[in-house]
Every structure is written in C-alpha cells, then in structure tokens.
Tab-separated table of C-alpha atoms and ligand atoms in Angstrom:
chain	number	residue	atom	x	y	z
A	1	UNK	CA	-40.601	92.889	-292.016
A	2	UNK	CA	-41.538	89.225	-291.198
A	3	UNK	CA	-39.859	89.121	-286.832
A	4	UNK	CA	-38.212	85.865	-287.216
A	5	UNK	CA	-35.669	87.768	-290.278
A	6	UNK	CA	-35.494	90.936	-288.204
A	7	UNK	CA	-31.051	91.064	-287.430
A	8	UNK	CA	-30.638	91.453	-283.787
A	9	UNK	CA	-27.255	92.021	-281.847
A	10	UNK	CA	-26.926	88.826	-280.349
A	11	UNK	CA	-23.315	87.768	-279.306
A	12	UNK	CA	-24.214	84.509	-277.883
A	13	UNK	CA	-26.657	82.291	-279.778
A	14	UNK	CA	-27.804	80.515	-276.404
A	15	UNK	CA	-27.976	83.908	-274.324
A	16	UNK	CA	-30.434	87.093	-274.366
A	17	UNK	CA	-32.031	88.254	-278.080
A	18	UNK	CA	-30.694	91.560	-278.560
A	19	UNK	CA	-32.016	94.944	-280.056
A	20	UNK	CA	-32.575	94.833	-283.853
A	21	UNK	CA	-28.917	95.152	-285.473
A	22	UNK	CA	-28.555	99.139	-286.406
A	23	UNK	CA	-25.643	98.104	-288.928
A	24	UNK	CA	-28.297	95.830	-291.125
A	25	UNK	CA	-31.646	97.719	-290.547
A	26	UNK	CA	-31.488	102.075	-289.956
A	27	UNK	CA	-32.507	102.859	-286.833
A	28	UNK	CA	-35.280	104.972	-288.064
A	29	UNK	CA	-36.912	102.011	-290.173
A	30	UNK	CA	-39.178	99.354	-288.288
A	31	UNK	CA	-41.558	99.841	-284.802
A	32	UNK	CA	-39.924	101.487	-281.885
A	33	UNK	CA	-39.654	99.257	-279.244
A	34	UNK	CA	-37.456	100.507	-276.439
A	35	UNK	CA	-33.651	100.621	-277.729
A	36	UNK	CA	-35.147	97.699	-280.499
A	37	UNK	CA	-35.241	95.698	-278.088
A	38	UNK	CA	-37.322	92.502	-278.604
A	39	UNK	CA	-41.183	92.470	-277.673
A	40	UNK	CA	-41.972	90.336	-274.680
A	41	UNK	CA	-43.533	87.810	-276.599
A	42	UNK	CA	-41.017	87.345	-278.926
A	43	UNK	CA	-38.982	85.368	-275.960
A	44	UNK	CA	-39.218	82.534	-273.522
A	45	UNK	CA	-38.473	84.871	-270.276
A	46	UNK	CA	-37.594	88.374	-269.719
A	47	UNK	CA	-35.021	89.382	-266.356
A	48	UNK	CA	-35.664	93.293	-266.993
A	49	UNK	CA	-39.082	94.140	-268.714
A	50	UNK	CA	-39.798	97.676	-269.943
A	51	UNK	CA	-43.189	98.437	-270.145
A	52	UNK	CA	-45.450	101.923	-270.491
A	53	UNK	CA	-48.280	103.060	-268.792
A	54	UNK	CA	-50.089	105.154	-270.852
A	55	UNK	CA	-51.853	107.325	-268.059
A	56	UNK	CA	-52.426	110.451	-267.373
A	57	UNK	CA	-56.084	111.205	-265.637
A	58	UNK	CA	-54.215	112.360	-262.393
A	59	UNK	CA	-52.576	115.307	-263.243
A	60	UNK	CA	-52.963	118.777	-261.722
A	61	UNK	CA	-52.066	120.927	-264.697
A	62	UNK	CA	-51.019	120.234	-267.998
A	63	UNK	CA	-52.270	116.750	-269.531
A	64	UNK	CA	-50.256	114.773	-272.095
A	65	UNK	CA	-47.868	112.031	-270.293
A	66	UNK	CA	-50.572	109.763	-271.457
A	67	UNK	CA	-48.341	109.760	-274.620
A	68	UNK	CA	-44.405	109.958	-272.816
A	69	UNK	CA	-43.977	106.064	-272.873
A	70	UNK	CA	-43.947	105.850	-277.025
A	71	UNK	CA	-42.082	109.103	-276.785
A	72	UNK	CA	-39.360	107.890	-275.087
A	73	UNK	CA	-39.835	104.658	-277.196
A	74	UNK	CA	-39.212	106.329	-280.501
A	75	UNK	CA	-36.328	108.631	-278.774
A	76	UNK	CA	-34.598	105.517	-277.674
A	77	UNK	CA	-33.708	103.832	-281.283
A	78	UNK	CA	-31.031	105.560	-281.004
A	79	UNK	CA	-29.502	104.084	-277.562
A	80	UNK	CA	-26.550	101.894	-278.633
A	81	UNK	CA	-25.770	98.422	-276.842
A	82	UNK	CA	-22.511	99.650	-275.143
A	83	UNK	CA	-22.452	101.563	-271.883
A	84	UNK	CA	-19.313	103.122	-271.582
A	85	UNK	CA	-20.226	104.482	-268.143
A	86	UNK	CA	-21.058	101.688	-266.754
A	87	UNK	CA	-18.914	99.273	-268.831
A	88	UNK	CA	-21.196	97.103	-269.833
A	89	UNK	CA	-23.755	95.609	-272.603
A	90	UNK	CA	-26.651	95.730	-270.276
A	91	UNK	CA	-28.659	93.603	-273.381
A	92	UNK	CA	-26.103	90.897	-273.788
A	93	UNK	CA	-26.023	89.879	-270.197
A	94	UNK	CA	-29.562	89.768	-269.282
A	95	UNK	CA	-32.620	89.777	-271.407
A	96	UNK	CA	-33.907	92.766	-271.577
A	97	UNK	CA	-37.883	93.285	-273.568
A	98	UNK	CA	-40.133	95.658	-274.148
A	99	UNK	CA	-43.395	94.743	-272.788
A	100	UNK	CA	-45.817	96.974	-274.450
A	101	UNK	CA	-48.092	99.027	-272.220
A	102	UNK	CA	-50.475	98.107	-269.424
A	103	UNK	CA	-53.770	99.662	-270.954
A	104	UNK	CA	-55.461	101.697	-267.474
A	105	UNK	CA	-58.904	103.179	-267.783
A	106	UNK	CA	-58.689	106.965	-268.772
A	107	UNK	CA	-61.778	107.659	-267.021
A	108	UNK	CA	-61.886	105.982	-263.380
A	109	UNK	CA	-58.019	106.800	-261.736
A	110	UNK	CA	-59.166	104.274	-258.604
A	111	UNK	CA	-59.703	101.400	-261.220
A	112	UNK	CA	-56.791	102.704	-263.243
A	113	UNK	CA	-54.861	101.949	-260.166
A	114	UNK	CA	-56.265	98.902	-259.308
A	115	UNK	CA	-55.121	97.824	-263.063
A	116	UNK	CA	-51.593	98.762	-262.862
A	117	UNK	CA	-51.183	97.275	-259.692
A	118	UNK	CA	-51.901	93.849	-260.969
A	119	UNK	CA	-49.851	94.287	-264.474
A	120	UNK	CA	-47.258	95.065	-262.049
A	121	UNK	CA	-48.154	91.752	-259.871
A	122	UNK	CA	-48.223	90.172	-263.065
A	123	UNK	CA	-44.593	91.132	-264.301
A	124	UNK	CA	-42.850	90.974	-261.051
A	125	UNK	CA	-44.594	87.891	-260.600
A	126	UNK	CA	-42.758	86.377	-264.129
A	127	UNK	CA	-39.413	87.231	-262.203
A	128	UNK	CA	-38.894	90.129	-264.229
A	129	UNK	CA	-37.741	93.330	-262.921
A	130	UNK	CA	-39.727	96.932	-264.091
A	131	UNK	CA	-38.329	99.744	-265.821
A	132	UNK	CA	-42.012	101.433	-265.963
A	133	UNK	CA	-42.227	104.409	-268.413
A	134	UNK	CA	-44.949	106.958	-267.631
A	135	UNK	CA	-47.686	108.018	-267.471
A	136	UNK	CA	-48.437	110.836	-264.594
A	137	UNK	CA	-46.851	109.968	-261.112
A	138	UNK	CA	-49.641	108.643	-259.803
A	139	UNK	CA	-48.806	105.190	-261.427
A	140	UNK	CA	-45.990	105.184	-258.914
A	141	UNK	CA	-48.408	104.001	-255.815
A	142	UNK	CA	-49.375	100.813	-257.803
A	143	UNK	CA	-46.290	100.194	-258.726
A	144	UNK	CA	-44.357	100.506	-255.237
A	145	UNK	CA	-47.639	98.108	-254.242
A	146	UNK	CA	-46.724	95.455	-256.358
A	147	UNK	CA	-42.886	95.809	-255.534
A	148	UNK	CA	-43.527	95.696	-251.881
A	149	UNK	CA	-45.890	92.889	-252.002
A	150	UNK	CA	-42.034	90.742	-253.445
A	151	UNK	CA	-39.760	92.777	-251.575
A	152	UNK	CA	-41.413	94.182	-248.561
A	153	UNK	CA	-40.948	97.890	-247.690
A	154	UNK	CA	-38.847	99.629	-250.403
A	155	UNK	CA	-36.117	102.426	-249.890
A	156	UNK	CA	-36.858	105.279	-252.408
A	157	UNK	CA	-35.048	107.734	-254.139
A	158	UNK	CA	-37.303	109.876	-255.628
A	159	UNK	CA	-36.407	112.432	-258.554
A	160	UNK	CA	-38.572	115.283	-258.574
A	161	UNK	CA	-39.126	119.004	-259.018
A	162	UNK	CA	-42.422	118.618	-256.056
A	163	UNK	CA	-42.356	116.421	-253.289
A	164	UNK	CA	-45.496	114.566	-254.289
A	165	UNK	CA	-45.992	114.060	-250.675
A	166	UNK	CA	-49.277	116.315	-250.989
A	167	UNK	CA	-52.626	114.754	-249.142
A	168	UNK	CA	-55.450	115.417	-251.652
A	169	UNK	CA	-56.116	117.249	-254.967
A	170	UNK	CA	-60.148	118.684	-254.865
A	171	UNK	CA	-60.486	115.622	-252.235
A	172	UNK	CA	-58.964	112.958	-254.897
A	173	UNK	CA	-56.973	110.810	-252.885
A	174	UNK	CA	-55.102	108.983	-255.917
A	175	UNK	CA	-53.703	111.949	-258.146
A	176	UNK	CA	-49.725	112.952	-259.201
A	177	UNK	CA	-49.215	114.895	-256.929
A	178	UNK	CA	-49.768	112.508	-253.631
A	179	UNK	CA	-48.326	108.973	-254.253
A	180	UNK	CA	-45.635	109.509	-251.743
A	181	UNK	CA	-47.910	110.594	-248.665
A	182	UNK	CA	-49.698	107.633	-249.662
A	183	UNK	CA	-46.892	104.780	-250.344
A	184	UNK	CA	-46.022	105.941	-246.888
A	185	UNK	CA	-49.434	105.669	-245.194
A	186	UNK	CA	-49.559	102.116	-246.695
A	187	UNK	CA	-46.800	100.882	-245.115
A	188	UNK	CA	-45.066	99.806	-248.634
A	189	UNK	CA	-41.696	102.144	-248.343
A	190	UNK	CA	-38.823	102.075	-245.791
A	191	UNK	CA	-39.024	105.360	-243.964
A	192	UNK	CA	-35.548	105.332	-242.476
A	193	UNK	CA	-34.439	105.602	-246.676
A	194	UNK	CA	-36.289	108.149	-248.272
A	195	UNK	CA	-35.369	110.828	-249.872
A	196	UNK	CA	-36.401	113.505	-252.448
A	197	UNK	CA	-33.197	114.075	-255.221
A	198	UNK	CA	-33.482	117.528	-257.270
A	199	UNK	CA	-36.756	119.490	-255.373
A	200	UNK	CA	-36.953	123.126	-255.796
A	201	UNK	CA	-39.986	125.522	-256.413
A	202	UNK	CA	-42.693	127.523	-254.201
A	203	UNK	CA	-44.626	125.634	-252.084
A	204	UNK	CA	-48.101	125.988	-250.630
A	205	UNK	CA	-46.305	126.837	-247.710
A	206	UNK	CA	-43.888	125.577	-244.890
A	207	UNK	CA	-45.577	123.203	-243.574
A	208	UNK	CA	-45.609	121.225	-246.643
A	209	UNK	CA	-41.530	120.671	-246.158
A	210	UNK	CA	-42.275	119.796	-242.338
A	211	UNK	CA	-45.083	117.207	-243.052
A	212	UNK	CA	-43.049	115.761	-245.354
A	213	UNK	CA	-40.491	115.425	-243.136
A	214	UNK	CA	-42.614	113.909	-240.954
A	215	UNK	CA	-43.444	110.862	-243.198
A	216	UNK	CA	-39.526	110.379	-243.200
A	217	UNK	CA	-38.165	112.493	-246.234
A	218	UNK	CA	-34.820	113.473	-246.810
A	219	UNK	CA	-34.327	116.310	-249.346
A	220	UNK	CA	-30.992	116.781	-251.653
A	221	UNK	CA	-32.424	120.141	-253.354
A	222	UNK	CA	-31.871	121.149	-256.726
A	223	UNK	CA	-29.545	123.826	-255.090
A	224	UNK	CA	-27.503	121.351	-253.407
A	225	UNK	CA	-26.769	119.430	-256.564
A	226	UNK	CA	-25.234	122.221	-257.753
A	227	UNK	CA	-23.547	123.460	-254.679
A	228	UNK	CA	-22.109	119.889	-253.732
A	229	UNK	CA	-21.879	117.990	-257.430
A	230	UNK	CA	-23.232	114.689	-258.499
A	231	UNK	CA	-20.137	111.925	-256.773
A	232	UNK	CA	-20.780	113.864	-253.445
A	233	UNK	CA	-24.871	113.828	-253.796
A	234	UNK	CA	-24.469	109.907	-254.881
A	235	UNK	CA	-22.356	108.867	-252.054
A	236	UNK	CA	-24.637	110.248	-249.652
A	237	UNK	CA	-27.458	108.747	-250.976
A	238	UNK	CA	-25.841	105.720	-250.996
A	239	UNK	CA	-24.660	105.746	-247.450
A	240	UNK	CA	-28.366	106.080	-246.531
A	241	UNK	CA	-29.714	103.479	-248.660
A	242	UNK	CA	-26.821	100.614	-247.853
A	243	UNK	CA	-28.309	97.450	-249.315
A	244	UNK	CA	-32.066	97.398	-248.794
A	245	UNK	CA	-33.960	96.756	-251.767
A	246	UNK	CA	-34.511	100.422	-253.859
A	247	UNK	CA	-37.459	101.712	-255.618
A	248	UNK	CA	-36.195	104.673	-258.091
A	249	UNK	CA	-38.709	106.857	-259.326
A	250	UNK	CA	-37.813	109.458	-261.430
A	251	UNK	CA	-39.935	112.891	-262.334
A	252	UNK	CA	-38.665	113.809	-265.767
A	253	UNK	CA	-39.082	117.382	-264.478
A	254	UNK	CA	-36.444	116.758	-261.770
A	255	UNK	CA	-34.314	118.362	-264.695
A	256	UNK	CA	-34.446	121.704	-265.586
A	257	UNK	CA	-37.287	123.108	-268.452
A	258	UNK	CA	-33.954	123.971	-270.517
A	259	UNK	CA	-33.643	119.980	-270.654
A	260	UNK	CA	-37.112	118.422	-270.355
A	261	UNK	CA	-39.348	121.036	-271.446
A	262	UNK	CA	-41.879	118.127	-272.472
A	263	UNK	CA	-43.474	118.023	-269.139
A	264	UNK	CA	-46.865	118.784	-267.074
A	265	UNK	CA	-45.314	121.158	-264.240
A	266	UNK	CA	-41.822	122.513	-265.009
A	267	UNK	CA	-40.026	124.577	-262.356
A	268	UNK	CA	-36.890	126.893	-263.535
A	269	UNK	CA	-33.796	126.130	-261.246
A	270	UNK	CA	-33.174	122.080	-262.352
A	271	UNK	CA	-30.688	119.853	-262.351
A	272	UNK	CA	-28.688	118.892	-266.197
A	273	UNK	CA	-29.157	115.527	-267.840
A	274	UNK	CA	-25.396	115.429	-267.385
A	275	UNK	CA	-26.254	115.630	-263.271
A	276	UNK	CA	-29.112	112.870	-263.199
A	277	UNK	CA	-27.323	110.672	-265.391
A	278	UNK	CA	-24.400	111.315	-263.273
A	279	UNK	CA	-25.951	110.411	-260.014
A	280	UNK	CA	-27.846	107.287	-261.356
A	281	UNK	CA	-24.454	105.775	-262.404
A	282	UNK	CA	-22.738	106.776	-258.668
A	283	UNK	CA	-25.917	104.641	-257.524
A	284	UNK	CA	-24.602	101.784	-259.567
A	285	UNK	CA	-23.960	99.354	-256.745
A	286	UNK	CA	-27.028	99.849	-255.007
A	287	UNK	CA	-29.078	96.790	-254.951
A	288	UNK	CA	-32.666	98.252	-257.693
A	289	UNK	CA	-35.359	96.140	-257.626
A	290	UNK	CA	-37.752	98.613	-260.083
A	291	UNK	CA	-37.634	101.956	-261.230
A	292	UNK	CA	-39.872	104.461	-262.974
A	293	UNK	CA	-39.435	107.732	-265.380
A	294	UNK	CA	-42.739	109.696	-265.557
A	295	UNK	CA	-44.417	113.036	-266.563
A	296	UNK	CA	-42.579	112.951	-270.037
A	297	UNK	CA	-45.430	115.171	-272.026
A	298	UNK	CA	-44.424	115.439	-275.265
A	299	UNK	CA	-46.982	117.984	-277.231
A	300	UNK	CA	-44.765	120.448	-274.826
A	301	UNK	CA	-41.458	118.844	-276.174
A	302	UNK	CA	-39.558	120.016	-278.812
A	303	UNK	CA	-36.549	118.383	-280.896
A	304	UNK	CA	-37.365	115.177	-278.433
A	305	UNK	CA	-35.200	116.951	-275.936
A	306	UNK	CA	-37.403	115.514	-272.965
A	307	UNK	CA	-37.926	112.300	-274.733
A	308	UNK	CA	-33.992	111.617	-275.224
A	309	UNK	CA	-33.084	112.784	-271.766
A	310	UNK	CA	-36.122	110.007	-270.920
A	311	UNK	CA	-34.573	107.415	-272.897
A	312	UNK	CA	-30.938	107.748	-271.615
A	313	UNK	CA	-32.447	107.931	-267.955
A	314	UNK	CA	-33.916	104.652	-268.538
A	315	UNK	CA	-31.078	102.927	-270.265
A	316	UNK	CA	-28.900	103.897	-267.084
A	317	UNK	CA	-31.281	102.554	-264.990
A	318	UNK	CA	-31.793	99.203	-267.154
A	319	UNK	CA	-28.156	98.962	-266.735
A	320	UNK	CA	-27.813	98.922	-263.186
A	321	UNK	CA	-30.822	96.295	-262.836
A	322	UNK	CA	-28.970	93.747	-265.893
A	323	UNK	CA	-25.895	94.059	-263.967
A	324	UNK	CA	-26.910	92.970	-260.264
A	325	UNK	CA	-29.150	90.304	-262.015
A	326	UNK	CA	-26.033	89.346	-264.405
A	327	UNK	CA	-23.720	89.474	-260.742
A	328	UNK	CA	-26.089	87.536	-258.615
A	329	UNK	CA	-26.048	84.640	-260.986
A	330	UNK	CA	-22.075	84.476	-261.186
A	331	UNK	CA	-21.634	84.986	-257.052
B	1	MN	MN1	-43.845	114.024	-259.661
C-alpha cells in the first residue's frame, strides 16, 4: 500500500495525522506501527513519539525483551482512538508517531547505553515527549539521563516486581537489575519523590529494602494494592509527587504472571491489568514528561496476554502526556 493512500482518522485536516482508519483498512492488514499510528517521518513534528529499544544484553535471567517493543507493536492495532477513561482522543489532539527503534549494540551494554542516551537527547531534543517501549530495564538509566539533562532531576514512579535498586550483577555496573541505584547516584532523579508501585518477592536479604530506602524509596507493595485499592494507592502517590516533572517507568512484571506471563523474572503475588491501568489513570493530572514499559518477553507469552496488557499500559500513558501537552497550549 503506497503511504500517501493509506486512510487515517484525521478529524481536522490542519491538525495531527491519525492512526490508519480501521473502518477502510482491517486492523490486521498493513505494518504495525504503534496503534497505526503514523511513522515519524511521515510528519513535519511529533509532540509524543513512541519509539522501541530493542535491548536486552542486561538481563539476569531469562533473555527475550530484545523483541517486546514489536510485540507490543503488533498487540496494539487493536487500540481504538477513543479513551473512555480518560475522555479523550489522545491522537486527535496532539500528534502522536511511532518512531521506530533506536538500534543499541547487542554486544557492548556500556556503548549500548551511551547510544540510547543520545536517541533519547535526540528526541527530547525535537520537543517530543517519550513513550519508550523495551527492551530490559537497563535502558531506563539512559533514558532518565536524557530527561534530566531537559528537565533536571525527575520524580519517579517506578512499576516493578524488584526494586532494581541492586549495586552490581558479576561486577557489571549497567545491567536490569541496577538502574535505580544508579539514576540516584547520578544525581538525575528527585529523591524526596520516589517510589516503587507493585514490589513483592524474596529478596537477597533485608538490607536490600533498607539500602533502598536509603537512596530515598518509597514502596506501595503489591500487598498494599490489594489491601488499600487503586484511587487510594493513586492519591497517595500523587500527594507525594505534586507537580514536579515525572519519569514513569513501568516493569511489565509489576503485574502478576497470570497477566504478563511474557516476561524475564515473574514473581507470583501481582497486581491486575485492571489495577495498573487503574492507577495510571488516578495519575492523570500529574505533570509526565516520559515514560517507559519494559521486560515484555514474548517467546514466554502466550495469546499476547503480556503484549496487550503492554499496549494498553502505553496508550494510558500516551494519553496523559497528549493531554497536558493539548492543556498547556490552551492555558
Ligand atoms: Mn525491572
């Protein structure tokens, strides 16, 4: 299919190119772009850019996110251009792309990190902001780089089975399970607003809770989402955050096995997708200036149940960003 004939949902001829019309071409026909949404280069500027990051060299036990990002691509044709949630078109106010992946050497994390950090520069840079599909977690200390290098130190909610506050991996500093301990060592997150959202799991030990406590760390458990319910869990999170700029990175494996079994280190004991969606859309007046989902593995997926609960993830979270940038332009 020659682009410039493609149908796209496009309400106003002068505003944002829409996905590719689902009425006029099946969802299941044509390349999977996330929610058919146009490619980067197919227009003049993009205000929210989705883009993968085909990684995965810094895992710890089972390899495969390398491949989440077109996962969660083809899982999202089916995302529609309403959010009843959040009532709104998150596509028709802003212009939302795809912006294909940021290709990191497989073979050398350090350069790997060095290359996503600058893709990132290069993005946020544009005026764009990311909705990054992993990938391990380790791409999140490149990425909180870049977004701290425009925003200064962050506030982050971080969605997670693990705390990923861990020091080294068989003396690797740069690996999924440390990003955290390192973002804060850098300097590039706000350590009065940090917090862990859905943790659960042995640990090494105790000490692991107490040093991360000592880099600044709140933890709402996996438990506690349960125990207390999503509004509750969202309010306090947003009383905590108030209106500094927010990093969101989100472990797909922050949700049970029984609804992301597609991932490298599933714990029993998670929250729903009903939960995580849930919180994201309490969070819906915070003020996100980039978010991630990672870890989605999906040789260990089956039915796309990972890759769906990926792709819904990210549309909330797309949402949120297209309406701040669609409210700061009408204040
Ligand atoms: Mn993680």
């Amino acid at each position: 299919m020659n682009r410039n004939e493609t149908p796209r949902v496009q309400p106003d001829p002068n505003g944002p190119v829409g996905p590719v019309d689902s009425s006029l071409v099946p969802r299941y026909a044509g390349p999977a772009t996330f929610a058919r949404l146009p490619r980067l280069d197919e227009v003049e500027s993009a205000d929210v850019a989705v883009v993968g990051v085909p990684f995965d060299t810094g895992v710890s036990y089972r390899p495969g996110a390398r491949f989440g990002g077109n996962a969660i691509r083809e899982a999202s044709r089916l995302l529609r251009p309403y959010n009843p949630a959040q009532d709104a078109s998150p596509f028709a106010l802003t212009q939302v792309v795809d912006a294909g992946d940021i290709a990191a050497n497989p073979f050398n994390i350090n350069e790997a990190v060095e290359t996503i950090e600058a893709a990132a520069d290069d993005l946020l840079g544009s005026g764009a902001r990311m909705m990054t599909l992993g990938g391990d977690h380790t791409i999140a200390l490149p990425l909180l780089r870049s977004v701290a290098k425009k925003h200064g130190p962050v506030a982050l909610l971080h969605f997670d089975a693990h705390l990923d506050t861990w020091d080294t991996y068989f003396g690797a500093e740069y690996t999924h399970g440390t990003p955290f301990r390192r973002a804060v060592e850098e300097g590039i997150l706000d350590t009065s607003a940090l917090s862990h959202v859905g943790t659960r799991g042995p640990l090494y030990g105790k000490s692991d809770l107490t040093d991360d406590e000592k880099l600044g760390f709140g933890i709402v458990t996996s438990a506690d989402v349960y125990r207390r319910g999503a509004d509750e869990v969202a309010d306090q999170l947003r009383q905590r955050i108030g209106d500094r700029p927010l990093y969101i990175s989100i472990d797909i494996d922050c949700l049970d096995p029984a609804h992301a079994p597609g991932t490298g280190t599933p714990e029993a004991g998670g929250m729903t997708s009903r939960e995580l969606l849930e919180i994201l859309r309490g969070l819906a007046s915070c003020n996100l200036v980039s978010a991630d989902v990672v870890e989605v593995a999906p040789a260990y997926d089956h039915a796309e149940i990972t890759a769906v609960a990926a792709s819904h993830t990210a549309y909330e979270l797309t949402t949120i960003m297209s309406r701040q940038i669609a409210a700061s332009r009408t204040a």
